[in-house]
Amino acid sequence: MDERNEVSTAFPDRYFPDRSPTWTEVGLAVLVIVGFAPRVLFDSLSWPAVIVGFVGFAAAIGPGANTALGRRIGQWFQQIGFAGRATVISLFAVVVVGTARVESIPNDLLADVGVGGVFACVLFLVVYIARAGEISGWWTDRR
């Protein structure tokens, strides 16, 4: 019975980095919230698409990141350096923009999936800050 309690309390810890969140992460989250706020407040959203985005992103940054494949991708992403990460992120953006240009996929639907993903990421950061109990400097110690 004690093992069960240890596992249940340690289980969510695997979803969060072993460091405190930084002010850079908090600042980026605030900028993202400000950027998406007009869409959420003034546009009509497809809530099923928002839910798909939320669940998809939540699964990717939580349980998905802790699978063998997720850890391998994370290690690779760290190993490719700053320029490599910038290239991968840029290529991802190009693919997303290219997908948005396909006429058979409604742009609003893709945007709503993105809103759900943003909700998941912001919620992750809020829980991360609450669990850490503090916000550290502007940068992580890992370089």
PDB file of C-alpha atoms in Angstrom:
ATOM      1  CA  MET A   1       0.000   0.000   0.000  1.00  0.00           C
ATOM      2  CA  ASP A   2       2.880   2.390   0.748  1.00  0.00           C
ATOM      3  CA  GLU A   3       4.412   1.664  -2.672  1.00  0.00           C
ATOM      4  CA  ARG A   4       1.157   2.664  -4.305  1.00  0.00           C
ATOM      5  CA  ASN A   5       1.186   6.033  -2.506  1.00  0.00           C
ATOM      6  CA  GLU A   6       4.826   6.659  -3.458  1.00  0.00           C
ATOM      7  CA  VAL A   7       4.094   5.908  -7.090  1.00  0.00           C
ATOM      8  CA  SER A   8       0.980   8.067  -7.170  1.00  0.00           C
ATOM      9  CA  THR A   9       2.756  11.085  -5.657  1.00  0.00           C
ATOM     10  CA  ALA A  10       5.912  10.684  -7.768  1.00  0.00           C
ATOM     11  CA  PHE A  11       4.050  10.042 -11.026  1.00  0.00           C
ATOM     12  CA  PRO A  12       3.210  13.690 -11.914  1.00  0.00           C
ATOM     13  CA  ASP A  13       6.747  14.798 -11.043  1.00  0.00           C
ATOM     14  CA  ARG A  14       7.994  13.072 -14.192  1.00  0.00           C
ATOM     15  CA  TYR A  15       5.975  15.528 -16.289  1.00  0.00           C
ATOM     16  CA  PHE A  16       7.870  18.580 -15.025  1.00  0.00           C
ATOM     17  CA  PRO A  17      11.521  19.578 -15.399  1.00  0.00           C
ATOM     18  CA  ASP A  18      13.761  19.157 -12.355  1.00  0.00           C
ATOM     19  CA  ARG A  19      14.298  22.916 -12.116  1.00  0.00           C
ATOM     20  CA  SER A  20      12.171  25.948 -11.341  1.00  0.00           C
ATOM     21  CA  PRO A  21      10.449  27.736 -14.218  1.00  0.00           C
ATOM     22  CA  THR A  22      12.209  30.867 -15.471  1.00  0.00           C
ATOM     23  CA  TRP A  23      10.955  34.396 -15.944  1.00  0.00           C
ATOM     24  CA  THR A  24      11.575  33.932 -19.683  1.00  0.00           C
ATOM     25  CA  GLU A  25       9.027  31.104 -19.741  1.00  0.00           C
ATOM     26  CA  VAL A  26       6.548  33.168 -17.739  1.00  0.00           C
ATOM     27  CA  GLY A  27       7.068  36.179 -20.013  1.00  0.00           C
ATOM     28  CA  LEU A  28       6.555  34.089 -23.139  1.00  0.00           C
ATOM     29  CA  ALA A  29       3.358  32.661 -21.670  1.00  0.00           C
ATOM     30  CA  VAL A  30       2.071  36.167 -20.964  1.00  0.00           C
ATOM     31  CA  LEU A  31       2.867  37.238 -24.543  1.00  0.00           C
ATOM     32  CA  VAL A  32       1.078  34.173 -25.911  1.00  0.00           C
ATOM     33  CA  ILE A  33      -1.959  34.832 -23.722  1.00  0.00           C
ATOM     34  CA  VAL A  34      -2.077  38.464 -24.861  1.00  0.00           C
ATOM     35  CA  GLY A  35      -1.732  37.333 -28.475  1.00  0.00           C
ATOM     36  CA  PHE A  36      -4.518  34.766 -28.283  1.00  0.00           C
ATOM     37  CA  ALA A  37      -6.863  36.722 -25.998  1.00  0.00           C
ATOM     38  CA  PRO A  38      -8.610  38.633 -28.811  1.00  0.00           C
ATOM     39  CA  ARG A  39      -9.353  35.381 -30.655  1.00  0.00           C
ATOM     40  CA  VAL A  40     -10.737  33.730 -27.533  1.00  0.00           C
ATOM     41  CA  LEU A  41     -12.731  36.772 -26.434  1.00  0.00           C
ATOM     42  CA  PHE A  42     -14.105  38.065 -29.721  1.00  0.00           C
ATOM     43  CA  ASP A  43     -14.221  35.179 -32.216  1.00  0.00           C
ATOM     44  CA  SER A  44     -16.515  32.202 -32.105  1.00  0.00           C
ATOM     45  CA  LEU A  45     -14.461  29.092 -31.441  1.00  0.00           C
ATOM     46  CA  SER A  46     -15.089  25.527 -32.501  1.00  0.00           C
ATOM     47  CA  TRP A  47     -14.982  23.988 -29.046  1.00  0.00           C
ATOM     48  CA  PRO A  48     -14.493  20.432 -30.342  1.00  0.00           C
ATOM     49  CA  ALA A  49     -11.354  21.651 -32.178  1.00  0.00           C
ATOM     50  CA  VAL A  50     -10.179  23.500 -29.044  1.00  0.00           C
ATOM     51  CA  ILE A  51     -10.647  20.306 -27.013  1.00  0.00           C
ATOM     52  CA  VAL A  52      -8.730  18.255 -29.601  1.00  0.00           C
ATOM     53  CA  GLY A  53      -5.863  20.746 -29.422  1.00  0.00           C
ATOM     54  CA  PHE A  54      -5.920  20.816 -25.628  1.00  0.00           C
ATOM     55  CA  VAL A  55      -5.927  17.030 -25.271  1.00  0.00           C
ATOM     56  CA  GLY A  56      -3.305  16.567 -27.986  1.00  0.00           C
ATOM     57  CA  PHE A  57      -0.883  19.099 -26.529  1.00  0.00           C
ATOM     58  CA  ALA A  58      -1.515  17.955 -22.942  1.00  0.00           C
ATOM     59  CA  ALA A  59      -0.748  14.374 -23.936  1.00  0.00           C
ATOM     60  CA  ALA A  60       2.397  15.459 -25.793  1.00  0.00           C
ATOM     61  CA  ILE A  61       3.875  17.586 -22.996  1.00  0.00           C
ATOM     62  CA  GLY A  62       2.881  15.186 -20.212  1.00  0.00           C
ATOM     63  CA  PRO A  63       2.685  11.442 -20.772  1.00  0.00           C
ATOM     64  CA  GLY A  64       3.958  11.562 -24.364  1.00  0.00           C
ATOM     65  CA  ALA A  65       7.169  13.308 -23.371  1.00  0.00           C
ATOM     66  CA  ASN A  66       7.847  10.552 -20.844  1.00  0.00           C
ATOM     67  CA  THR A  67       7.709   7.663 -23.279  1.00  0.00           C
ATOM     68  CA  ALA A  68      10.931   6.211 -24.636  1.00  0.00           C
ATOM     69  CA  LEU A  69      10.308   7.973 -27.957  1.00  0.00           C
ATOM     70  CA  GLY A  70       9.499  11.275 -26.227  1.00  0.00           C
ATOM     71  CA  ARG A  71      12.680  11.151 -24.153  1.00  0.00           C
ATOM     72  CA  ARG A  72      14.736  10.263 -27.229  1.00  0.00           C
ATOM     73  CA  ILE A  73      13.288  13.208 -29.164  1.00  0.00           C
ATOM     74  CA  GLY A  74      13.931  15.516 -26.185  1.00  0.00           C
ATOM     75  CA  GLN A  75      17.562  14.410 -25.941  1.00  0.00           C
ATOM     76  CA  TRP A  76      18.044  14.860 -29.675  1.00  0.00           C
ATOM     77  CA  PHE A  77      16.459  18.316 -29.524  1.00  0.00           C
ATOM     78  CA  GLN A  78      18.892  19.351 -26.762  1.00  0.00           C
ATOM     79  CA  GLN A  79      21.888  17.903 -28.606  1.00  0.00           C
ATOM     80  CA  ILE A  80      21.317  19.777 -31.876  1.00  0.00           C
ATOM     81  CA  GLY A  81      22.147  23.108 -30.255  1.00  0.00           C
ATOM     82  CA  PHE A  82      20.558  26.536 -30.555  1.00  0.00           C
ATOM     83  CA  ALA A  83      20.876  26.815 -34.353  1.00  0.00           C
ATOM     84  CA  GLY A  84      19.483  23.320 -34.843  1.00  0.00           C
ATOM     85  CA  ARG A  85      16.512  24.002 -32.585  1.00  0.00           C
ATOM     86  CA  ALA A  86      15.832  27.290 -34.384  1.00  0.00           C
ATOM     87  CA  THR A  87      15.906  25.427 -37.710  1.00  0.00           C
ATOM     88  CA  VAL A  88      13.532  22.706 -36.497  1.00  0.00           C
ATOM     89  CA  ILE A  89      11.104  25.264 -35.054  1.00  0.00           C
ATOM     90  CA  SER A  90      11.236  27.287 -38.295  1.00  0.00           C
ATOM     91  CA  LEU A  91      10.571  24.181 -40.388  1.00  0.00           C
ATOM     92  CA  PHE A  92       7.640  23.306 -38.120  1.00  0.00           C
ATOM     93  CA  ALA A  93       6.240  26.815 -38.629  1.00  0.00           C
ATOM     94  CA  VAL A  94       6.612  26.460 -42.404  1.00  0.00           C
ATOM     95  CA  VAL A  95       4.727  23.142 -42.312  1.00  0.00           C
ATOM     96  CA  VAL A  96       1.946  24.659 -40.180  1.00  0.00           C
ATOM     97  CA  VAL A  97       1.604  27.667 -42.503  1.00  0.00           C
ATOM     98  CA  GLY A  98       1.709  25.364 -45.528  1.00  0.00           C
ATOM     99  CA  THR A  99      -1.011  23.187 -44.031  1.00  0.00           C
ATOM    100  CA  ALA A 100      -3.104  26.283 -43.351  1.00  0.00           C
ATOM    101  CA  ARG A 101      -2.912  27.120 -47.064  1.00  0.00           C
ATOM    102  CA  VAL A 102      -4.535  23.815 -48.060  1.00  0.00           C
ATOM    103  CA  GLU A 103      -8.055  24.778 -49.032  1.00  0.00           C
ATOM    104  CA  SER A 104      -9.668  21.547 -47.839  1.00  0.00           C
ATOM    105  CA  ILE A 105      -8.691  22.337 -44.227  1.00  0.00           C
ATOM    106  CA  PRO A 106     -10.486  25.368 -42.779  1.00  0.00           C
ATOM    107  CA  ASN A 107      -8.004  27.865 -41.304  1.00  0.00           C
ATOM    108  CA  ASP A 108     -10.322  28.664 -38.405  1.00  0.00           C
ATOM    109  CA  LEU A 109     -10.387  25.007 -37.428  1.00  0.00           C
ATOM    110  CA  LEU A 110      -6.573  24.840 -37.333  1.00  0.00           C
ATOM    111  CA  ALA A 111      -6.461  28.075 -35.340  1.00  0.00           C
ATOM    112  CA  ASP A 112      -8.931  26.644 -32.823  1.00  0.00           C
ATOM    113  CA  VAL A 113      -6.766  23.536 -32.388  1.00  0.00           C
ATOM    114  CA  GLY A 114      -3.880  25.935 -31.755  1.00  0.00           C
ATOM    115  CA  VAL A 115      -5.924  27.789 -29.133  1.00  0.00           C
ATOM    116  CA  GLY A 116      -6.522  24.488 -27.342  1.00  0.00           C
ATOM    117  CA  GLY A 117      -2.800  23.773 -27.480  1.00  0.00           C
ATOM    118  CA  VAL A 118      -2.053  27.180 -25.998  1.00  0.00           C
ATOM    119  CA  PHE A 119      -4.556  26.511 -23.190  1.00  0.00           C
ATOM    120  CA  ALA A 120      -2.760  23.236 -22.424  1.00  0.00           C
ATOM    121  CA  CYS A 121       0.688  24.854 -22.419  1.00  0.00           C
ATOM    122  CA  VAL A 122      -0.419  27.736 -20.193  1.00  0.00           C
ATOM    123  CA  LEU A 123      -2.110  25.331 -17.763  1.00  0.00           C
ATOM    124  CA  PHE A 124       1.071  23.224 -17.725  1.00  0.00           C
ATOM    125  CA  LEU A 125       3.112  26.326 -16.844  1.00  0.00           C
ATOM    126  CA  VAL A 126       0.684  27.381 -14.095  1.00  0.00           C
ATOM    127  CA  VAL A 127       0.838  23.918 -12.504  1.00  0.00           C
ATOM    128  CA  TYR A 128       4.625  23.860 -12.966  1.00  0.00           C
ATOM    129  CA  ILE A 129       4.984  27.182 -11.130  1.00  0.00           C
ATOM    130  CA  ALA A 130       2.642  26.010  -8.358  1.00  0.00           C
ATOM    131  CA  ARG A 131       4.576  22.761  -7.911  1.00  0.00           C
ATOM    132  CA  ALA A 132       7.970  24.496  -7.968  1.00  0.00           C
ATOM    133  CA  GLY A 133       6.810  27.220  -5.580  1.00  0.00           C
ATOM    134  CA  GLU A 134       9.099  29.787  -7.198  1.00  0.00           C
ATOM    135  CA  ILE A 135      10.268  31.343 -10.435  1.00  0.00           C
ATOM    136  CA  SER A 136      14.026  31.404 -10.943  1.00  0.00           C
ATOM    137  CA  GLY A 137      16.169  33.786 -13.014  1.00  0.00           C
ATOM    138  CA  TRP A 138      15.769  34.572 -16.683  1.00  0.00           C
ATOM    139  CA  TRP A 139      17.699  31.543 -17.995  1.00  0.00           C
ATOM    140  CA  THR A 140      18.106  27.911 -17.078  1.00  0.00           C
ATOM    141  CA  ASP A 141      21.434  26.705 -15.799  1.00  0.00           C
ATOM    142  CA  ARG A 142      21.692  24.273 -18.714  1.00  0.00           C
ATOM    143  CA  ARG A 143      23.327  25.777 -21.785  1.00  0.00           C
TER     144      ARG A 143
END
